[in-house]
Amino acid sequence: MQTLYAFKGTESDDLTKDEKFLLHSLDSMYDLYLSTLALLTELHKKSKDHNEKLQKKLLGSDSDKNPNTRFQDNALLSLISDNKMLQEAISKRKLNFWDLDFEYVDIIFKAILKSVIYEDYINDSEISFKKDKQFVLDIYTEIIAPNDKLYDYFEDKKLTWVDDLPLVNTVLLKTLRKLKLTSPETLLLPDLYKDEDDRDFARELFKKTVLNNGKFADEVAAKTTNWDSERLASIDGVLLKMALCEFQKFPSIPHKVTINEYLEIAKEYSTPKSSLFINGILDKIVKEYKSNDLHSKTGRGLM
């Protein structure tokens, strides 16, 4: 989507360079996913270092000498920190840069310690993996993901990462929710593509959307005469053209699957009203296709 949004060429341009950018962008998204797991690893390490420093205070209080270790003993964070496959992947792709940019780890760690989430967690008498998991989900959702300084840091690190953050955050949270004490190490390392066909689909969708850009734009414009033209020049317009491409150029994908897919993307990336706008336009287009017997879907149960 962001590659199409940034595309400034024409339908007749050589798309080789832009296809390479697309694949690089997807690979970069995976780097961001691993970087956020590396950040969780550093926060876990920071909790241990913090407690050790408290215990070494010459004039430390009783609470300093016997600090609460719930954070450093967190079972879910331990699964992440002790995952050899994950840590090797982070190291191999040179994404363990939090050691150098430790001030961001400090900022987030201090914010966690000051939070009600942390206070409730360390004072909870129930100790379980479920509680540990919920603590990590809560601090990620309420403290880490919304942090403005971290957002700026990611933007400075790699410009495309800020566009990728909503999707990466969603994937990460879904993965953490699935995590169990018995989960294989590979659970934290999902494949970027399901298979080679999945990779080819991304390239074909990009290529066919660009090559038919004018046609798709006209078709969408004909259904949106009462809407502000600025909306069609935004991400909403890109999503609508991508959806039309799937409708017309990928006969094995059901209309409902395409619509639901782009509604979810709109919720993550566009305005609050975008999903309603996109749903209304696509529903109107599908009804027109069916009444005129255009762009029928192939395969059992497809429509």
PDB file of C-alpha atoms in Angstrom:
ATOM      1  CA  MET A   1       0.000   0.000   0.000  1.00  0.00           C
ATOM      2  CA  GLN A   2       2.646   2.557   1.004  1.00  0.00           C
ATOM      3  CA  THR A   3       4.671   1.743  -2.132  1.00  0.00           C
ATOM      4  CA  LEU A   4       1.638   2.524  -4.283  1.00  0.00           C
ATOM      5  CA  TYR A   5       0.905   5.661  -2.254  1.00  0.00           C
ATOM      6  CA  ALA A   6       4.473   6.882  -2.795  1.00  0.00           C
ATOM      7  CA  PHE A   7       4.532   5.901  -6.476  1.00  0.00           C
ATOM      8  CA  LYS A   8       5.033   8.969  -8.681  1.00  0.00           C
ATOM      9  CA  GLY A   9       5.520   7.293 -12.051  1.00  0.00           C
ATOM     10  CA  THR A  10       3.098   6.464 -14.841  1.00  0.00           C
ATOM     11  CA  GLU A  11       1.510   3.297 -16.176  1.00  0.00           C
ATOM     12  CA  SER A  12       4.164   3.053 -18.882  1.00  0.00           C
ATOM     13  CA  ASP A  13       7.191   3.352 -16.578  1.00  0.00           C
ATOM     14  CA  ASP A  14       9.617   0.533 -15.905  1.00  0.00           C
ATOM     15  CA  LEU A  15       8.444  -0.873 -12.574  1.00  0.00           C
ATOM     16  CA  THR A  16      11.566  -2.941 -11.797  1.00  0.00           C
ATOM     17  CA  LYS A  17      12.985  -0.392  -9.388  1.00  0.00           C
ATOM     18  CA  ASP A  18       9.625   0.065  -7.650  1.00  0.00           C
ATOM     19  CA  GLU A  19       9.152  -3.705  -7.311  1.00  0.00           C
ATOM     20  CA  LYS A  20      12.531  -3.876  -5.609  1.00  0.00           C
ATOM     21  CA  PHE A  21      11.443  -1.081  -3.275  1.00  0.00           C
ATOM     22  CA  LEU A  22       8.265  -3.016  -2.474  1.00  0.00           C
ATOM     23  CA  LEU A  23      10.180  -6.163  -1.494  1.00  0.00           C
ATOM     24  CA  HIS A  24      12.712  -4.090   0.453  1.00  0.00           C
ATOM     25  CA  SER A  25       9.842  -2.367   2.274  1.00  0.00           C
ATOM     26  CA  LEU A  26       8.330  -5.702   3.306  1.00  0.00           C
ATOM     27  CA  ASP A  27      11.719  -6.918   4.513  1.00  0.00           C
ATOM     28  CA  SER A  28      12.172  -3.669   6.427  1.00  0.00           C
ATOM     29  CA  MET A  29       8.840  -4.270   8.163  1.00  0.00           C
ATOM     30  CA  TYR A  30      10.181  -7.567   9.460  1.00  0.00           C
ATOM     31  CA  ASP A  31      13.234  -5.721  10.803  1.00  0.00           C
ATOM     32  CA  LEU A  32      10.916  -3.411  12.741  1.00  0.00           C
ATOM     33  CA  TYR A  33       9.114  -6.423  14.216  1.00  0.00           C
ATOM     34  CA  LEU A  34      12.411  -7.918  15.382  1.00  0.00           C
ATOM     35  CA  SER A  35      13.557  -4.530  16.706  1.00  0.00           C
ATOM     36  CA  THR A  36      10.515  -4.260  18.958  1.00  0.00           C
ATOM     37  CA  LEU A  37      11.220  -7.734  20.352  1.00  0.00           C
ATOM     38  CA  ALA A  38      14.824  -6.637  20.885  1.00  0.00           C
ATOM     39  CA  LEU A  39      13.465  -3.647  22.832  1.00  0.00           C
ATOM     40  CA  LEU A  40      11.424  -5.968  25.071  1.00  0.00           C
ATOM     41  CA  THR A  41      14.588  -8.000  25.636  1.00  0.00           C
ATOM     42  CA  GLU A  42      16.483  -4.867  26.688  1.00  0.00           C
ATOM     43  CA  LEU A  43      13.687  -3.775  29.018  1.00  0.00           C
ATOM     44  CA  HIS A  44      13.824  -7.197  30.649  1.00  0.00           C
ATOM     45  CA  LYS A  45      17.593  -6.896  31.025  1.00  0.00           C
ATOM     46  CA  LYS A  46      17.165  -3.379  32.390  1.00  0.00           C
ATOM     47  CA  SER A  47      14.864  -4.658  35.126  1.00  0.00           C
ATOM     48  CA  LYS A  48      17.584  -7.039  36.326  1.00  0.00           C
ATOM     49  CA  ASP A  49      20.272  -4.339  36.219  1.00  0.00           C
ATOM     50  CA  HIS A  50      17.974  -1.931  38.062  1.00  0.00           C
ATOM     51  CA  ASN A  51      17.419  -4.364  40.927  1.00  0.00           C
ATOM     52  CA  GLU A  52      21.128  -5.180  41.181  1.00  0.00           C
ATOM     53  CA  LYS A  53      21.971  -1.474  41.501  1.00  0.00           C
ATOM     54  CA  LEU A  54      19.369  -1.066  44.228  1.00  0.00           C
ATOM     55  CA  GLN A  55      20.878  -3.948  46.190  1.00  0.00           C
ATOM     56  CA  LYS A  56      24.376  -2.442  45.931  1.00  0.00           C
ATOM     57  CA  LYS A  57      23.391   0.898  47.442  1.00  0.00           C
ATOM     58  CA  LEU A  58      25.566   1.646  50.484  1.00  0.00           C
ATOM     59  CA  LEU A  59      22.760   3.465  52.255  1.00  0.00           C
ATOM     60  CA  GLY A  60      19.920   1.521  50.698  1.00  0.00           C
ATOM     61  CA  SER A  61      16.591   0.989  52.419  1.00  0.00           C
ATOM     62  CA  ASP A  62      15.088  -2.404  53.190  1.00  0.00           C
ATOM     63  CA  SER A  63      13.080  -2.210  49.956  1.00  0.00           C
ATOM     64  CA  ASP A  64      16.314  -1.482  48.053  1.00  0.00           C
ATOM     65  CA  LYS A  65      18.021  -4.507  49.567  1.00  0.00           C
ATOM     66  CA  ASN A  66      15.034  -6.692  48.792  1.00  0.00           C
ATOM     67  CA  PRO A  67      13.532  -5.260  45.576  1.00  0.00           C
ATOM     68  CA  ASN A  68      10.425  -6.637  43.949  1.00  0.00           C
ATOM     69  CA  THR A  69      11.570  -9.009  41.191  1.00  0.00           C
ATOM     70  CA  ARG A  70       8.248  -9.568  39.392  1.00  0.00           C
ATOM     71  CA  PHE A  71       9.455  -7.643  36.320  1.00  0.00           C
ATOM     72  CA  GLN A  72      12.760  -9.485  35.995  1.00  0.00           C
ATOM     73  CA  ASP A  73      11.090 -12.826  36.756  1.00  0.00           C
ATOM     74  CA  ASN A  74       8.349 -12.249  34.177  1.00  0.00           C
ATOM     75  CA  ALA A  75       7.928 -15.595  32.415  1.00  0.00           C
ATOM     76  CA  LEU A  76       6.840 -14.172  29.057  1.00  0.00           C
ATOM     77  CA  LEU A  77       9.778 -11.748  28.911  1.00  0.00           C
ATOM     78  CA  SER A  78      12.057 -14.644  29.839  1.00  0.00           C
ATOM     79  CA  LEU A  79      10.721 -16.639  26.870  1.00  0.00           C
ATOM     80  CA  ILE A  80      11.646 -13.733  24.592  1.00  0.00           C
ATOM     81  CA  SER A  81      15.068 -13.124  26.154  1.00  0.00           C
ATOM     82  CA  ASP A  82      15.983 -16.827  26.208  1.00  0.00           C
ATOM     83  CA  ASN A  83      14.785 -17.569  22.675  1.00  0.00           C
ATOM     84  CA  LYS A  84      18.075 -18.460  20.945  1.00  0.00           C
ATOM     85  CA  MET A  85      16.608 -18.464  17.432  1.00  0.00           C
ATOM     86  CA  LEU A  86      15.114 -15.014  17.963  1.00  0.00           C
ATOM     87  CA  GLN A  87      18.263 -13.530  19.470  1.00  0.00           C
ATOM     88  CA  GLU A  88      20.373 -14.995  16.661  1.00  0.00           C
ATOM     89  CA  ALA A  89      18.026 -13.463  14.058  1.00  0.00           C
ATOM     90  CA  ILE A  90      18.251 -10.076  15.777  1.00  0.00           C
ATOM     91  CA  SER A  91      22.037 -10.292  15.901  1.00  0.00           C
ATOM     92  CA  LYS A  92      22.372 -11.542  12.321  1.00  0.00           C
ATOM     93  CA  ARG A  93      20.292  -8.644  10.972  1.00  0.00           C
ATOM     94  CA  LYS A  94      22.208  -6.193  13.228  1.00  0.00           C
ATOM     95  CA  LEU A  95      19.085  -4.996  14.996  1.00  0.00           C
ATOM     96  CA  ASN A  96      20.423  -5.041  18.557  1.00  0.00           C
ATOM     97  CA  PHE A  97      21.077  -1.278  18.502  1.00  0.00           C
ATOM     98  CA  TRP A  98      19.416  -0.615  21.870  1.00  0.00           C
ATOM     99  CA  ASP A  99      22.786  -0.968  23.595  1.00  0.00           C
ATOM    100  CA  LEU A 100      23.951   2.155  21.769  1.00  0.00           C
ATOM    101  CA  ASP A 101      20.611   3.976  22.021  1.00  0.00           C
ATOM    102  CA  PHE A 102      20.079   3.020  25.657  1.00  0.00           C
ATOM    103  CA  GLU A 103      18.472   6.373  26.548  1.00  0.00           C
ATOM    104  CA  TYR A 104      15.258   5.244  24.856  1.00  0.00           C
ATOM    105  CA  VAL A 105      15.230   2.066  26.895  1.00  0.00           C
ATOM    106  CA  ASP A 106      15.696   4.205  30.031  1.00  0.00           C
ATOM    107  CA  ILE A 107      12.825   6.523  29.077  1.00  0.00           C
ATOM    108  CA  ILE A 108      10.397   3.654  28.568  1.00  0.00           C
ATOM    109  CA  PHE A 109      11.617   1.733  31.614  1.00  0.00           C
ATOM    110  CA  LYS A 110      11.067   4.767  33.871  1.00  0.00           C
ATOM    111  CA  ALA A 111       7.613   5.287  32.388  1.00  0.00           C
ATOM    112  CA  ILE A 112       6.757   1.670  33.196  1.00  0.00           C
ATOM    113  CA  LEU A 113       7.961   1.971  36.807  1.00  0.00           C
ATOM    114  CA  LYS A 114       5.808   5.083  37.316  1.00  0.00           C
ATOM    115  CA  SER A 115       2.680   3.490  35.856  1.00  0.00           C
ATOM    116  CA  VAL A 116      -0.387   2.130  37.630  1.00  0.00           C
ATOM    117  CA  ILE A 117       0.006  -0.991  35.479  1.00  0.00           C
ATOM    118  CA  TYR A 118       3.363  -1.727  37.111  1.00  0.00           C
ATOM    119  CA  GLU A 119       2.116  -0.976  40.633  1.00  0.00           C
ATOM    120  CA  ASP A 120      -0.873  -3.264  40.238  1.00  0.00           C
ATOM    121  CA  TYR A 121       1.328  -6.001  38.782  1.00  0.00           C
ATOM    122  CA  ILE A 122       3.968  -6.083  41.520  1.00  0.00           C
ATOM    123  CA  ASN A 123       1.325  -5.919  44.246  1.00  0.00           C
ATOM    124  CA  ASP A 124      -0.827  -8.686  42.794  1.00  0.00           C
ATOM    125  CA  SER A 125      -0.663 -11.749  45.027  1.00  0.00           C
ATOM    126  CA  GLU A 126      -1.417 -14.077  42.116  1.00  0.00           C
ATOM    127  CA  ILE A 127       1.701 -15.181  40.246  1.00  0.00           C
ATOM    128  CA  SER A 128       1.014 -16.921  36.939  1.00  0.00           C
ATOM    129  CA  PHE A 129       2.032 -16.954  33.295  1.00  0.00           C
ATOM    130  CA  LYS A 130      -1.363 -15.452  32.454  1.00  0.00           C
ATOM    131  CA  LYS A 131      -0.666 -12.466  34.717  1.00  0.00           C
ATOM    132  CA  ASP A 132       2.860 -12.084  33.328  1.00  0.00           C
ATOM    133  CA  LYS A 133       1.527 -12.097  29.781  1.00  0.00           C
ATOM    134  CA  GLN A 134      -1.175  -9.551  30.542  1.00  0.00           C
ATOM    135  CA  PHE A 135       1.405  -7.237  32.122  1.00  0.00           C
ATOM    136  CA  VAL A 136       3.530  -7.304  28.962  1.00  0.00           C
ATOM    137  CA  LEU A 137       0.485  -6.768  26.731  1.00  0.00           C
ATOM    138  CA  ASP A 138      -0.631  -3.844  28.896  1.00  0.00           C
ATOM    139  CA  ILE A 139       2.721  -2.047  29.023  1.00  0.00           C
ATOM    140  CA  TYR A 140       3.180  -2.529  25.299  1.00  0.00           C
ATOM    141  CA  THR A 141      -0.289  -1.230  24.449  1.00  0.00           C
ATOM    142  CA  GLU A 142      -0.441   1.611  26.972  1.00  0.00           C
ATOM    143  CA  ILE A 143       3.190   2.705  27.364  1.00  0.00           C
ATOM    144  CA  ILE A 144       5.541   1.444  24.646  1.00  0.00           C
ATOM    145  CA  ALA A 145       3.451   1.713  21.459  1.00  0.00           C
ATOM    146  CA  PRO A 146       2.081   5.246  22.143  1.00  0.00           C
ATOM    147  CA  ASN A 147       5.472   6.684  23.245  1.00  0.00           C
ATOM    148  CA  ASP A 148       6.168   9.802  21.142  1.00  0.00           C
ATOM    149  CA  LYS A 149       9.932   9.727  21.633  1.00  0.00           C
ATOM    150  CA  LEU A 150      10.084   6.117  20.507  1.00  0.00           C
ATOM    151  CA  TYR A 151       7.950   7.029  17.482  1.00  0.00           C
ATOM    152  CA  ASP A 152      10.401   9.812  16.575  1.00  0.00           C
ATOM    153  CA  TYR A 153      13.305   7.440  17.104  1.00  0.00           C
ATOM    154  CA  PHE A 154      11.876   4.862  14.698  1.00  0.00           C
ATOM    155  CA  GLU A 155      11.178   7.598  12.145  1.00  0.00           C
ATOM    156  CA  ASP A 156      14.810   8.769  12.341  1.00  0.00           C
ATOM    157  CA  LYS A 157      16.067   5.194  12.164  1.00  0.00           C
ATOM    158  CA  LYS A 158      14.138   4.320   9.008  1.00  0.00           C
ATOM    159  CA  LEU A 159      11.509   6.580   7.442  1.00  0.00           C
ATOM    160  CA  THR A 160       9.164   3.781   6.329  1.00  0.00           C
ATOM    161  CA  TRP A 161       8.968   2.335   9.836  1.00  0.00           C
ATOM    162  CA  VAL A 162       6.413   4.868  11.081  1.00  0.00           C
ATOM    163  CA  ASP A 163       4.004   3.697   8.369  1.00  0.00           C
ATOM    164  CA  ASP A 164       4.685   0.089   9.316  1.00  0.00           C
ATOM    165  CA  LEU A 165       4.199   0.564  13.081  1.00  0.00           C
ATOM    166  CA  PRO A 166       0.403  -0.004  13.235  1.00  0.00           C
ATOM    167  CA  LEU A 167       0.649  -3.312  11.380  1.00  0.00           C
ATOM    168  CA  VAL A 168       3.775  -4.444  13.240  1.00  0.00           C
ATOM    169  CA  ASN A 169       2.205  -3.595  16.605  1.00  0.00           C
ATOM    170  CA  THR A 170      -0.892  -5.600  15.665  1.00  0.00           C
ATOM    171  CA  VAL A 171       1.152  -8.625  14.565  1.00  0.00           C
ATOM    172  CA  LEU A 172       3.363  -8.463  17.650  1.00  0.00           C
ATOM    173  CA  LEU A 173       0.445  -8.314  20.071  1.00  0.00           C
ATOM    174  CA  LYS A 174      -1.317 -11.198  18.314  1.00  0.00           C
ATOM    175  CA  THR A 175       1.880 -13.254  18.513  1.00  0.00           C
ATOM    176  CA  LEU A 176       2.412 -12.498  22.208  1.00  0.00           C
ATOM    177  CA  ARG A 177      -1.201 -13.470  22.979  1.00  0.00           C
ATOM    178  CA  LYS A 178      -0.585 -16.875  21.365  1.00  0.00           C
ATOM    179  CA  LEU A 179       2.637 -17.473  23.282  1.00  0.00           C
ATOM    180  CA  LYS A 180       2.650 -20.317  25.837  1.00  0.00           C
ATOM    181  CA  LEU A 181       5.357 -21.753  28.060  1.00  0.00           C
ATOM    182  CA  THR A 182       5.429 -24.776  25.751  1.00  0.00           C
ATOM    183  CA  SER A 183       5.468 -22.790  22.488  1.00  0.00           C
ATOM    184  CA  PRO A 184       8.278 -23.556  20.024  1.00  0.00           C
ATOM    185  CA  GLU A 185      10.900 -20.862  19.502  1.00  0.00           C
ATOM    186  CA  THR A 186       9.698 -20.429  15.920  1.00  0.00           C
ATOM    187  CA  LEU A 187       6.397 -18.889  17.113  1.00  0.00           C
ATOM    188  CA  LEU A 188       8.204 -15.587  17.656  1.00  0.00           C
ATOM    189  CA  LEU A 189       9.687 -15.801  14.155  1.00  0.00           C
ATOM    190  CA  PRO A 190       6.742 -15.887  11.733  1.00  0.00           C
ATOM    191  CA  ASP A 191       7.527 -16.143   8.039  1.00  0.00           C
ATOM    192  CA  LEU A 192       7.379 -12.855   6.148  1.00  0.00           C
ATOM    193  CA  TYR A 193       5.640 -14.725   3.325  1.00  0.00           C
ATOM    194  CA  LYS A 194       3.605 -17.899   3.598  1.00  0.00           C
ATOM    195  CA  ASP A 195       5.448 -19.197   0.559  1.00  0.00           C
ATOM    196  CA  GLU A 196       6.895 -18.056  -2.760  1.00  0.00           C
ATOM    197  CA  ASP A 197       3.364 -17.668  -4.158  1.00  0.00           C
ATOM    198  CA  ASP A 198       2.597 -15.164  -1.420  1.00  0.00           C
ATOM    199  CA  ARG A 199       5.671 -13.122  -2.379  1.00  0.00           C
ATOM    200  CA  ASP A 200       4.693 -13.256  -6.043  1.00  0.00           C
ATOM    201  CA  PHE A 201       1.165 -12.112  -5.168  1.00  0.00           C
ATOM    202  CA  ALA A 202       2.519  -8.940  -3.520  1.00  0.00           C
ATOM    203  CA  ARG A 203       4.532  -8.134  -6.644  1.00  0.00           C
ATOM    204  CA  GLU A 204       1.654  -8.878  -9.011  1.00  0.00           C
ATOM    205  CA  LEU A 205      -0.827  -6.832  -7.004  1.00  0.00           C
ATOM    206  CA  PHE A 206       1.529  -3.855  -7.091  1.00  0.00           C
ATOM    207  CA  LYS A 207       2.296  -4.219 -10.794  1.00  0.00           C
ATOM    208  CA  LYS A 208      -1.292  -4.718 -11.949  1.00  0.00           C
ATOM    209  CA  THR A 209      -2.584  -1.867  -9.806  1.00  0.00           C
ATOM    210  CA  VAL A 210      -0.044   0.531 -11.312  1.00  0.00           C
ATOM    211  CA  LEU A 211      -0.584  -0.654 -14.892  1.00  0.00           C
ATOM    212  CA  ASN A 212      -4.347  -0.154 -14.545  1.00  0.00           C
ATOM    213  CA  ASN A 213      -4.184   2.940 -12.351  1.00  0.00           C
ATOM    214  CA  GLY A 214      -6.044   5.241 -14.761  1.00  0.00           C
ATOM    215  CA  LYS A 215      -8.827   2.768 -15.391  1.00  0.00           C
ATOM    216  CA  PHE A 216      -9.318   2.040 -11.681  1.00  0.00           C
ATOM    217  CA  ALA A 217      -9.209   5.760 -10.815  1.00  0.00           C
ATOM    218  CA  ASP A 218     -11.959   6.519 -13.342  1.00  0.00           C
ATOM    219  CA  GLU A 219     -14.119   3.677 -12.080  1.00  0.00           C
ATOM    220  CA  VAL A 220     -13.797   4.819  -8.471  1.00  0.00           C
ATOM    221  CA  ALA A 221     -14.407   8.475  -9.411  1.00  0.00           C
ATOM    222  CA  ALA A 222     -17.656   7.506 -11.138  1.00  0.00           C
ATOM    223  CA  LYS A 223     -18.937   6.109  -7.841  1.00  0.00           C
ATOM    224  CA  THR A 224     -17.770   9.013  -5.677  1.00  0.00           C
ATOM    225  CA  THR A 225     -19.120  12.128  -7.366  1.00  0.00           C
ATOM    226  CA  ASN A 226     -20.527  13.459  -4.101  1.00  0.00           C
ATOM    227  CA  TRP A 227     -17.337  12.965  -2.128  1.00  0.00           C
ATOM    228  CA  ASP A 228     -14.408  15.295  -1.575  1.00  0.00           C
ATOM    229  CA  SER A 229     -11.746  14.654  -4.227  1.00  0.00           C
ATOM    230  CA  GLU A 230      -9.060  14.913  -1.533  1.00  0.00           C
ATOM    231  CA  ARG A 231     -10.265  11.621  -0.080  1.00  0.00           C
ATOM    232  CA  LEU A 232      -9.537   9.844  -3.370  1.00  0.00           C
ATOM    233  CA  ALA A 233      -6.047  11.389  -3.490  1.00  0.00           C
ATOM    234  CA  SER A 234      -5.324   9.978  -0.044  1.00  0.00           C
ATOM    235  CA  ILE A 235      -4.765   6.441   1.196  1.00  0.00           C
ATOM    236  CA  ASP A 236      -8.477   5.710   0.671  1.00  0.00           C
ATOM    237  CA  GLY A 237      -8.025   6.110  -3.079  1.00  0.00           C
ATOM    238  CA  VAL A 238      -5.041   3.739  -3.085  1.00  0.00           C
ATOM    239  CA  LEU A 239      -6.960   1.113  -1.105  1.00  0.00           C
ATOM    240  CA  LEU A 240      -9.935   1.329  -3.450  1.00  0.00           C
ATOM    241  CA  LYS A 241      -7.722   0.841  -6.521  1.00  0.00           C
ATOM    242  CA  MET A 242      -5.983  -2.130  -4.893  1.00  0.00           C
ATOM    243  CA  ALA A 243      -9.362  -3.662  -4.095  1.00  0.00           C
ATOM    244  CA  LEU A 244     -10.530  -3.173  -7.694  1.00  0.00           C
ATOM    245  CA  CYS A 245      -7.355  -4.845  -8.866  1.00  0.00           C
ATOM    246  CA  GLU A 246      -8.164  -7.907  -6.741  1.00  0.00           C
ATOM    247  CA  PHE A 247     -11.763  -7.857  -8.005  1.00  0.00           C
ATOM    248  CA  GLN A 248     -10.736  -7.796 -11.660  1.00  0.00           C
ATOM    249  CA  LYS A 249      -7.294  -9.398 -11.911  1.00  0.00           C
ATOM    250  CA  PHE A 250      -7.388 -12.121  -9.225  1.00  0.00           C
ATOM    251  CA  PRO A 251     -10.463 -14.272  -9.944  1.00  0.00           C
ATOM    252  CA  SER A 252      -9.684 -16.811  -7.204  1.00  0.00           C
ATOM    253  CA  ILE A 253     -10.070 -14.240  -4.381  1.00  0.00           C
ATOM    254  CA  PRO A 254     -13.715 -13.852  -3.231  1.00  0.00           C
ATOM    255  CA  HIS A 255     -15.195 -10.348  -3.196  1.00  0.00           C
ATOM    256  CA  LYS A 256     -15.995 -10.618   0.527  1.00  0.00           C
ATOM    257  CA  VAL A 257     -12.403 -11.543   1.380  1.00  0.00           C
ATOM    258  CA  THR A 258     -11.088  -8.539  -0.528  1.00  0.00           C
ATOM    259  CA  ILE A 259     -13.587  -6.140   1.057  1.00  0.00           C
ATOM    260  CA  ASN A 260     -12.910  -7.364   4.595  1.00  0.00           C
ATOM    261  CA  GLU A 261      -9.160  -7.166   4.018  1.00  0.00           C
ATOM    262  CA  TYR A 262      -9.213  -3.542   2.903  1.00  0.00           C
ATOM    263  CA  LEU A 263     -11.656  -2.507   5.611  1.00  0.00           C
ATOM    264  CA  GLU A 264      -9.159  -3.776   8.202  1.00  0.00           C
ATOM    265  CA  ILE A 265      -6.297  -1.930   6.504  1.00  0.00           C
ATOM    266  CA  ALA A 266      -8.374   1.268   6.409  1.00  0.00           C
ATOM    267  CA  LYS A 267      -9.061   1.024  10.139  1.00  0.00           C
ATOM    268  CA  GLU A 268      -5.325   0.817  10.834  1.00  0.00           C
ATOM    269  CA  TYR A 269      -3.995   3.350   8.349  1.00  0.00           C
ATOM    270  CA  SER A 270      -6.677   5.858   7.384  1.00  0.00           C
ATOM    271  CA  THR A 271      -9.301   8.088   8.982  1.00  0.00           C
ATOM    272  CA  PRO A 272     -12.073   6.928  11.366  1.00  0.00           C
ATOM    273  CA  LYS A 273     -14.699   7.224   8.607  1.00  0.00           C
ATOM    274  CA  SER A 274     -12.589   5.563   5.901  1.00  0.00           C
ATOM    275  CA  SER A 275     -13.840   2.025   6.448  1.00  0.00           C
ATOM    276  CA  LEU A 276     -17.471   3.151   6.019  1.00  0.00           C
ATOM    277  CA  PHE A 277     -16.559   5.091   2.881  1.00  0.00           C
ATOM    278  CA  ILE A 278     -14.591   2.206   1.353  1.00  0.00           C
ATOM    279  CA  ASN A 279     -17.226  -0.372   2.283  1.00  0.00           C
ATOM    280  CA  GLY A 280     -19.971   1.684   0.631  1.00  0.00           C
ATOM    281  CA  ILE A 281     -18.034   2.158  -2.615  1.00  0.00           C
ATOM    282  CA  LEU A 282     -16.867  -1.460  -2.911  1.00  0.00           C
ATOM    283  CA  ASP A 283     -20.306  -2.838  -2.091  1.00  0.00           C
ATOM    284  CA  LYS A 284     -21.809  -0.662  -4.833  1.00  0.00           C
ATOM    285  CA  ILE A 285     -19.177  -1.822  -7.347  1.00  0.00           C
ATOM    286  CA  VAL A 286     -19.634  -5.525  -6.540  1.00  0.00           C
ATOM    287  CA  LYS A 287     -23.415  -5.264  -6.966  1.00  0.00           C
ATOM    288  CA  GLU A 288     -22.877  -3.617 -10.355  1.00  0.00           C
ATOM    289  CA  TYR A 289     -20.450  -6.370 -11.416  1.00  0.00           C
ATOM    290  CA  LYS A 290     -22.945  -9.061 -10.470  1.00  0.00           C
ATOM    291  CA  SER A 291     -25.897  -7.416 -12.186  1.00  0.00           C
ATOM    292  CA  ASN A 292     -23.839  -7.063 -15.391  1.00  0.00           C
ATOM    293  CA  ASP A 293     -22.111 -10.445 -15.020  1.00  0.00           C
ATOM    294  CA  LEU A 294     -18.661  -8.848 -14.895  1.00  0.00           C
ATOM    295  CA  HIS A 295     -15.452 -10.133 -13.269  1.00  0.00           C
ATOM    296  CA  SER A 296     -16.958 -13.343 -11.928  1.00  0.00           C
ATOM    297  CA  LYS A 297     -14.986 -15.329  -9.398  1.00  0.00           C
ATOM    298  CA  THR A 298     -13.817 -18.868 -10.110  1.00  0.00           C
ATOM    299  CA  GLY A 299     -13.791 -21.836  -7.786  1.00  0.00           C
ATOM    300  CA  ARG A 300     -16.323 -23.540  -5.547  1.00  0.00           C
ATOM    301  CA  GLY A 301     -18.194 -21.245  -3.191  1.00  0.00           C
ATOM    302  CA  LEU A 302     -16.568 -18.062  -4.537  1.00  0.00           C
ATOM    303  CA  MET A 303     -18.521 -14.898  -5.142  1.00  0.00           C
TER     304      MET A 303
END
